[in-house]
Amino acid sequence: MTASAPLIRVAAPAKVNLTLHVTGKRDDGYHLLDSLVVFAGVFDRVTVEPADSLSLTVIGPQAIGLGAVPPQDNIVLKAAQALAAATGTTTGAKITLEKALPVAGGIGGGSADAAATLRALMALWDVTLPREALMALATGLGADVPVCLRGRPADMSGIGEQLRDAVPLPGCWLVLVNPGAQLSTPSVFRARSGAFSAAMPLETPPRDLDDLVTGLKTRRNDLTAAAISLAPEVGLCLAALTAQPGCRLSRMSGSGATCWGLFATEYDARTAARALRQQQPGWWIEPAPVLPASADPFALAAEPVLRR
């Protein structure tokens, strides 16, 4: 990086729903949610550098998942355009998105990318917005963008725009598994049936991992059955995770198809990931720590994406 040509890189960590209750539906069709959201230490990355106009290049192992999406329809470019309009910025930026997270996978890949783009461009362009205006801009991009922009464990409600800090959680690891299925969020919500659920946020900090698991087991992801009806592979992922030694709980994240298994230690998570890769070499499988509330997206971007 030089003074004449700064280059800014921001990590876009995977968003993981530990719980997801569908609590209602608004007149405009948006569903109301109650969800405990954390972030995992596996990332996309967004890099920005000065340019006369806005442009986007997508690279990385999961870039193929965006192959059919024209750059102008990518949420990253939409985020850049929205920020420029809101701040009166007339300069451009060359944006590079390194995709390591599955597309349409239920772990906020696109939303995390949009949030990282906003962070990076605010630094590059040296602009700010009042918190309320920034969160309104983020909500306009997508329901998960505000929580990804906030970037720390949160209780999420409303359509995703109502956020508060989650209670402190014990350190733990996840194994994230995606069978290669892309599920659109609207299709999963349309396939959901049954009554709405009550909100059940965690109000008391878990004493330890056992206490966290006990609390999570009394909650659920209300979209799981709908996702399995559209992509039966989701059920296979959950079964494969549950069968791993040391897996304390398995569940789907968001609207799928990515599922997670909860593990006490890095050793247990990496051991399970190796075993799963041998069983299912075509699946996307990544072990990752649950990031603490203090995680810095700029520092995270300097670290390599977790692989093995």
PDB file of N, CA and C in Angstrom, residues 141-207:
ATOM      1  N   LEU A 141     -30.321  -2.844   1.234  1.00  0.00           N
ATOM      2  CA  LEU A 141     -29.572  -3.788   0.405  1.00  0.00           C
ATOM      3  C   LEU A 141     -29.995  -5.229   0.654  1.00  0.00           C
ATOM      4  N   GLY A 142     -30.386  -5.541   1.892  1.00  0.00           N
ATOM      5  CA  GLY A 142     -30.778  -6.907   2.226  1.00  0.00           C
ATOM      6  C   GLY A 142     -30.962  -7.055   3.717  1.00  0.00           C
ATOM      7  N   ALA A 143     -31.837  -7.967   4.125  1.00  0.00           N
ATOM      8  CA  ALA A 143     -32.204  -8.089   5.535  1.00  0.00           C
ATOM      9  C   ALA A 143     -31.037  -8.494   6.423  1.00  0.00           C
ATOM     10  N   ASP A 144     -30.047  -9.223   5.881  1.00  0.00           N
ATOM     11  CA  ASP A 144     -28.908  -9.667   6.685  1.00  0.00           C
ATOM     12  C   ASP A 144     -27.738  -8.693   6.663  1.00  0.00           C
ATOM     13  N   VAL A 145     -27.801  -7.652   5.834  1.00  0.00           N
ATOM     14  CA  VAL A 145     -26.662  -6.738   5.732  1.00  0.00           C
ATOM     15  C   VAL A 145     -26.420  -5.976   7.037  1.00  0.00           C
ATOM     16  N   PRO A 146     -27.458  -5.494   7.760  1.00  0.00           N
ATOM     17  CA  PRO A 146     -27.182  -4.782   9.009  1.00  0.00           C
ATOM     18  C   PRO A 146     -26.414  -5.616  10.031  1.00  0.00           C
ATOM     19  N   VAL A 147     -26.793  -6.866  10.239  1.00  0.00           N
ATOM     20  CA  VAL A 147     -26.084  -7.670  11.235  1.00  0.00           C
ATOM     21  C   VAL A 147     -24.658  -7.951  10.775  1.00  0.00           C
ATOM     22  N   CYS A 148     -24.456  -8.114   9.470  1.00  0.00           N
ATOM     23  CA  CYS A 148     -23.100  -8.333   8.963  1.00  0.00           C
ATOM     24  C   CYS A 148     -22.264  -7.066   9.079  1.00  0.00           C
ATOM     25  N   LEU A 149     -22.873  -5.913   8.889  1.00  0.00           N
ATOM     26  CA  LEU A 149     -22.158  -4.651   9.042  1.00  0.00           C
ATOM     27  C   LEU A 149     -21.748  -4.441  10.493  1.00  0.00           C
ATOM     28  N   ARG A 150     -22.606  -4.831  11.403  1.00  0.00           N
ATOM     29  CA  ARG A 150     -22.306  -4.735  12.831  1.00  0.00           C
ATOM     30  C   ARG A 150     -21.179  -5.693  13.200  1.00  0.00           C
ATOM     31  N   GLY A 151     -21.243  -6.904  12.666  1.00  0.00           N
ATOM     32  CA  GLY A 151     -20.114  -7.808  12.711  1.00  0.00           C
ATOM     33  C   GLY A 151     -19.778  -8.446  14.039  1.00  0.00           C
ATOM     34  N   ARG A 152     -20.728  -8.551  14.937  1.00  0.00           N
ATOM     35  CA  ARG A 152     -20.460  -9.234  16.205  1.00  0.00           C
ATOM     36  C   ARG A 152     -21.721  -9.988  16.629  1.00  0.00           C
ATOM     37  N   PRO A 153     -21.584 -10.955  17.554  1.00  0.00           N
ATOM     38  CA  PRO A 153     -22.745 -11.765  17.932  1.00  0.00           C
ATOM     39  C   PRO A 153     -23.936 -10.886  18.316  1.00  0.00           C
ATOM     40  N   ALA A 154     -25.108 -11.264  17.811  1.00  0.00           N
ATOM     41  CA  ALA A 154     -26.273 -10.402  17.987  1.00  0.00           C
ATOM     42  C   ALA A 154     -27.543 -11.222  18.104  1.00  0.00           C
ATOM     43  N   ASP A 155     -28.496 -10.666  18.836  1.00  0.00           N
ATOM     44  CA  ASP A 155     -29.882 -11.114  18.767  1.00  0.00           C
ATOM     45  C   ASP A 155     -30.548 -10.275  17.685  1.00  0.00           C
ATOM     46  N   MET A 156     -31.072 -10.932  16.676  1.00  0.00           N
ATOM     47  CA  MET A 156     -31.639 -10.258  15.517  1.00  0.00           C
ATOM     48  C   MET A 156     -33.148 -10.468  15.508  1.00  0.00           C
ATOM     49  N   SER A 157     -33.895  -9.391  15.301  1.00  0.00           N
ATOM     50  CA  SER A 157     -35.351  -9.504  15.233  1.00  0.00           C
ATOM     51  C   SER A 157     -35.870  -8.549  14.170  1.00  0.00           C
ATOM     52  N   GLY A 158     -37.211  -8.409  14.100  1.00  0.00           N
ATOM     53  CA  GLY A 158     -37.799  -7.694  12.988  1.00  0.00           C
ATOM     54  C   GLY A 158     -37.551  -8.485  11.712  1.00  0.00           C
ATOM     55  N   ILE A 159     -37.221  -7.787  10.626  1.00  0.00           N
ATOM     56  CA  ILE A 159     -36.845  -8.497   9.394  1.00  0.00           C
ATOM     57  C   ILE A 159     -35.329  -8.663   9.318  1.00  0.00           C
ATOM     58  N   GLY A 160     -34.661  -8.290  10.406  1.00  0.00           N
ATOM     59  CA  GLY A 160     -33.209  -8.375  10.468  1.00  0.00           C
ATOM     60  C   GLY A 160     -32.570  -7.066  10.863  1.00  0.00           C
ATOM     61  N   GLU A 161     -33.383  -6.007  10.913  1.00  0.00           N
ATOM     62  CA  GLU A 161     -32.844  -4.672  11.180  1.00  0.00           C
ATOM     63  C   GLU A 161     -32.796  -4.333  12.666  1.00  0.00           C
ATOM     64  N   GLN A 162     -33.495  -5.110  13.504  1.00  0.00           N
ATOM     65  CA  GLN A 162     -33.495  -4.846  14.941  1.00  0.00           C
ATOM     66  C   GLN A 162     -32.424  -5.720  15.586  1.00  0.00           C
ATOM     67  N   LEU A 163     -31.397  -5.073  16.114  1.00  0.00           N
ATOM     68  CA  LEU A 163     -30.222  -5.793  16.597  1.00  0.00           C
ATOM     69  C   LEU A 163     -29.853  -5.342  18.001  1.00  0.00           C
ATOM     70  N   ARG A 164     -29.428  -6.304  18.790  1.00  0.00           N
ATOM     71  CA  ARG A 164     -28.842  -5.983  20.086  1.00  0.00           C
ATOM     72  C   ARG A 164     -27.719  -6.978  20.334  1.00  0.00           C
ATOM     73  N   ASP A 165     -26.771  -6.587  21.182  1.00  0.00           N
ATOM     74  CA  ASP A 165     -25.665  -7.488  21.478  1.00  0.00           C
ATOM     75  C   ASP A 165     -26.185  -8.780  22.090  1.00  0.00           C
ATOM     76  N   ALA A 166     -25.656  -9.896  21.613  1.00  0.00           N
ATOM     77  CA  ALA A 166     -25.978 -11.184  22.230  1.00  0.00           C
ATOM     78  C   ALA A 166     -25.303 -11.271  23.592  1.00  0.00           C
ATOM     79  N   VAL A 167     -25.825 -12.120  24.442  1.00  0.00           N
ATOM     80  CA  VAL A 167     -25.147 -12.369  25.713  1.00  0.00           C
ATOM     81  C   VAL A 167     -23.781 -12.984  25.417  1.00  0.00           C
ATOM     82  N   PRO A 168     -22.799 -12.815  26.308  1.00  0.00           N
ATOM     83  CA  PRO A 168     -21.485 -13.424  26.075  1.00  0.00           C
ATOM     84  C   PRO A 168     -21.609 -14.942  25.915  1.00  0.00           C
ATOM     85  N   LEU A 169     -20.914 -15.469  24.929  1.00  0.00           N
ATOM     86  CA  LEU A 169     -20.977 -16.898  24.622  1.00  0.00           C
ATOM     87  C   LEU A 169     -19.615 -17.539  24.861  1.00  0.00           C
ATOM     88  N   PRO A 170     -19.588 -18.806  25.250  1.00  0.00           N
ATOM     89  CA  PRO A 170     -18.303 -19.484  25.452  1.00  0.00           C
ATOM     90  C   PRO A 170     -17.595 -19.715  24.123  1.00  0.00           C
ATOM     91  N   GLY A 171     -16.284 -19.793  24.168  1.00  0.00           N
ATOM     92  CA  GLY A 171     -15.523 -20.096  22.967  1.00  0.00           C
ATOM     93  C   GLY A 171     -15.843 -21.492  22.456  1.00  0.00           C
ATOM     94  N   CYS A 172     -15.945 -21.631  21.146  1.00  0.00           N
ATOM     95  CA  CYS A 172     -16.244 -22.931  20.553  1.00  0.00           C
ATOM     96  C   CYS A 172     -15.895 -22.886  19.073  1.00  0.00           C
ATOM     97  N   TRP A 173     -15.974 -24.049  18.445  1.00  0.00           N
ATOM     98  CA  TRP A 173     -15.669 -24.180  17.023  1.00  0.00           C
ATOM     99  C   TRP A 173     -16.869 -24.741  16.286  1.00  0.00           C
ATOM    100  N   LEU A 174     -16.941 -24.421  15.002  1.00  0.00           N
ATOM    101  CA  LEU A 174     -17.966 -24.950  14.118  1.00  0.00           C
ATOM    102  C   LEU A 174     -17.312 -25.690  12.968  1.00  0.00           C
ATOM    103  N   VAL A 175     -18.016 -26.677  12.450  1.00  0.00           N
ATOM    104  CA  VAL A 175     -17.695 -27.234  11.141  1.00  0.00           C
ATOM    105  C   VAL A 175     -18.863 -26.878  10.237  1.00  0.00           C
ATOM    106  N   LEU A 176     -18.581 -26.084   9.208  1.00  0.00           N
ATOM    107  CA  LEU A 176     -19.599 -25.660   8.251  1.00  0.00           C
ATOM    108  C   LEU A 176     -19.577 -26.595   7.055  1.00  0.00           C
ATOM    109  N   VAL A 177     -20.759 -27.037   6.643  1.00  0.00           N
ATOM    110  CA  VAL A 177     -20.871 -28.016   5.556  1.00  0.00           C
ATOM    111  C   VAL A 177     -21.952 -27.556   4.584  1.00  0.00           C
ATOM    112  N   ASN A 178     -21.598 -27.511   3.299  1.00  0.00           N
ATOM    113  CA  ASN A 178     -22.580 -27.208   2.258  1.00  0.00           C
ATOM    114  C   ASN A 178     -22.477 -28.275   1.179  1.00  0.00           C
ATOM    115  N   PRO A 179     -23.592 -28.910   0.811  1.00  0.00           N
ATOM    116  CA  PRO A 179     -23.548 -30.025  -0.143  1.00  0.00           C
ATOM    117  C   PRO A 179     -23.470 -29.592  -1.606  1.00  0.00           C
ATOM    118  N   GLY A 180     -23.398 -28.283  -1.839  1.00  0.00           N
ATOM    119  CA  GLY A 180     -23.354 -27.805  -3.216  1.00  0.00           C
ATOM    120  C   GLY A 180     -24.692 -27.338  -3.735  1.00  0.00           C
ATOM    121  N   ALA A 181     -25.705 -27.346  -2.875  1.00  0.00           N
ATOM    122  CA  ALA A 181     -27.044 -26.895  -3.270  1.00  0.00           C
ATOM    123  C   ALA A 181     -27.182 -25.402  -3.008  1.00  0.00           C
ATOM    124  N   GLN A 182     -27.764 -24.677  -3.952  1.00  0.00           N
ATOM    125  CA  GLN A 182     -28.097 -23.274  -3.762  1.00  0.00           C
ATOM    126  C   GLN A 182     -29.594 -23.160  -3.494  1.00  0.00           C
ATOM    127  N   LEU A 183     -29.933 -22.534  -2.378  1.00  0.00           N
ATOM    128  CA  LEU A 183     -31.337 -22.346  -2.011  1.00  0.00           C
ATOM    129  C   LEU A 183     -31.637 -20.859  -1.941  1.00  0.00           C
ATOM    130  N   SER A 184     -32.626 -20.409  -2.682  1.00  0.00           N
ATOM    131  CA  SER A 184     -33.021 -19.006  -2.587  1.00  0.00           C
ATOM    132  C   SER A 184     -33.884 -18.821  -1.344  1.00  0.00           C
ATOM    133  N   THR A 185     -33.621 -17.740  -0.634  1.00  0.00           N
ATOM    134  CA  THR A 185     -34.367 -17.480   0.597  1.00  0.00           C
ATOM    135  C   THR A 185     -35.874 -17.395   0.355  1.00  0.00           C
ATOM    136  N   PRO A 186     -36.350 -16.676  -0.667  1.00  0.00           N
ATOM    137  CA  PRO A 186     -37.809 -16.624  -0.884  1.00  0.00           C
ATOM    138  C   PRO A 186     -38.430 -17.998  -1.103  1.00  0.00           C
ATOM    139  N   SER A 187     -37.741 -18.880  -1.828  1.00  0.00           N
ATOM    140  CA  SER A 187     -38.324 -20.197  -2.096  1.00  0.00           C
ATOM    141  C   SER A 187     -38.442 -21.011  -0.818  1.00  0.00           C
ATOM    142  N   VAL A 188     -37.480 -20.879   0.075  1.00  0.00           N
ATOM    143  CA  VAL A 188     -37.546 -21.622   1.337  1.00  0.00           C
ATOM    144  C   VAL A 188     -38.683 -21.094   2.202  1.00  0.00           C
ATOM    145  N   PHE A 189     -38.827 -19.782   2.276  1.00  0.00           N
ATOM    146  CA  PHE A 189     -39.932 -19.225   3.058  1.00  0.00           C
ATOM    147  C   PHE A 189     -41.281 -19.638   2.474  1.00  0.00           C
ATOM    148  N   ARG A 190     -41.377 -19.686   1.144  1.00  0.00           N
ATOM    149  CA  ARG A 190     -42.647 -20.111   0.530  1.00  0.00           C
ATOM    150  C   ARG A 190     -42.964 -21.562   0.862  1.00  0.00           C
ATOM    151  N   ALA A 191     -41.938 -22.382   1.002  1.00  0.00           N
ATOM    152  CA  ALA A 191     -42.149 -23.802   1.284  1.00  0.00           C
ATOM    153  C   ALA A 191     -42.441 -24.072   2.751  1.00  0.00           C
ATOM    154  N   ARG A 192     -42.202 -23.082   3.605  1.00  0.00           N
ATOM    155  CA  ARG A 192     -42.440 -23.267   5.036  1.00  0.00           C
ATOM    156  C   ARG A 192     -43.940 -23.333   5.316  1.00  0.00           C
ATOM    157  N   SER A 193     -44.330 -24.194   6.243  1.00  0.00           N
ATOM    158  CA  SER A 193     -45.733 -24.299   6.647  1.00  0.00           C
ATOM    159  C   SER A 193     -45.805 -24.369   8.167  1.00  0.00           C
ATOM    160  N   GLY A 194     -47.001 -24.221   8.686  1.00  0.00           N
ATOM    161  CA  GLY A 194     -47.181 -24.325  10.126  1.00  0.00           C
ATOM    162  C   GLY A 194     -47.305 -22.968  10.788  1.00  0.00           C
ATOM    163  N   ALA A 195     -47.537 -23.015  12.092  1.00  0.00           N
ATOM    164  CA  ALA A 195     -47.737 -21.799  12.870  1.00  0.00           C
ATOM    165  C   ALA A 195     -46.421 -21.050  13.050  1.00  0.00           C
ATOM    166  N   PHE A 196     -46.544 -19.777  13.387  1.00  0.00           N
ATOM    167  CA  PHE A 196     -45.363 -18.994  13.719  1.00  0.00           C
ATOM    168  C   PHE A 196     -44.884 -19.359  15.118  1.00  0.00           C
ATOM    169  N   SER A 197     -43.623 -19.089  15.390  1.00  0.00           N
ATOM    170  CA  SER A 197     -43.009 -19.431  16.671  1.00  0.00           C
ATOM    171  C   SER A 197     -42.906 -18.209  17.564  1.00  0.00           C
ATOM    172  N   ALA A 198     -42.770 -18.457  18.841  1.00  0.00           N
ATOM    173  CA  ALA A 198     -42.494 -17.379  19.783  1.00  0.00           C
ATOM    174  C   ALA A 198     -41.015 -17.013  19.717  1.00  0.00           C
ATOM    175  N   ALA A 199     -40.723 -15.752  19.991  1.00  0.00           N
ATOM    176  CA  ALA A 199     -39.327 -15.339  20.111  1.00  0.00           C
ATOM    177  C   ALA A 199     -38.742 -15.942  21.386  1.00  0.00           C
ATOM    178  N   MET A 200     -37.515 -16.446  21.299  1.00  0.00           N
ATOM    179  CA  MET A 200     -36.866 -17.060  22.459  1.00  0.00           C
ATOM    180  C   MET A 200     -35.390 -16.658  22.517  1.00  0.00           C
ATOM    181  N   PRO A 201     -35.101 -15.361  22.664  1.00  0.00           N
ATOM    182  CA  PRO A 201     -33.697 -14.957  22.749  1.00  0.00           C
ATOM    183  C   PRO A 201     -33.042 -15.493  24.018  1.00  0.00           C
ATOM    184  N   LEU A 202     -31.751 -15.747  23.940  1.00  0.00           N
ATOM    185  CA  LEU A 202     -31.004 -16.136  25.135  1.00  0.00           C
ATOM    186  C   LEU A 202     -30.840 -14.897  26.006  1.00  0.00           C
ATOM    187  N   GLU A 203     -31.384 -14.926  27.202  1.00  0.00           N
ATOM    188  CA  GLU A 203     -31.335 -13.762  28.084  1.00  0.00           C
ATOM    189  C   GLU A 203     -30.219 -13.860  29.115  1.00  0.00           C
ATOM    190  N   THR A 204     -29.770 -15.074  29.411  1.00  0.00           N
ATOM    191  CA  THR A 204     -28.752 -15.290  30.436  1.00  0.00           C
ATOM    192  C   THR A 204     -27.495 -15.857  29.800  1.00  0.00           C
ATOM    193  N   PRO A 205     -26.327 -15.290  30.086  1.00  0.00           N
ATOM    194  CA  PRO A 205     -25.098 -15.829  29.499  1.00  0.00           C
ATOM    195  C   PRO A 205     -24.895 -17.291  29.892  1.00  0.00           C
ATOM    196  N   PRO A 206     -24.637 -18.171  28.938  1.00  0.00           N
ATOM    197  CA  PRO A 206     -24.367 -19.571  29.281  1.00  0.00           C
ATOM    198  C   PRO A 206     -23.125 -19.672  30.171  1.00  0.00           C
ATOM    199  N   ARG A 207     -23.180 -20.548  31.151  1.00  0.00           N
ATOM    200  CA  ARG A 207     -22.044 -20.725  32.055  1.00  0.00           C
ATOM    201  C   ARG A 207     -20.854 -21.347  31.339  1.00  0.00           C
TER     202      ARG A 207
END
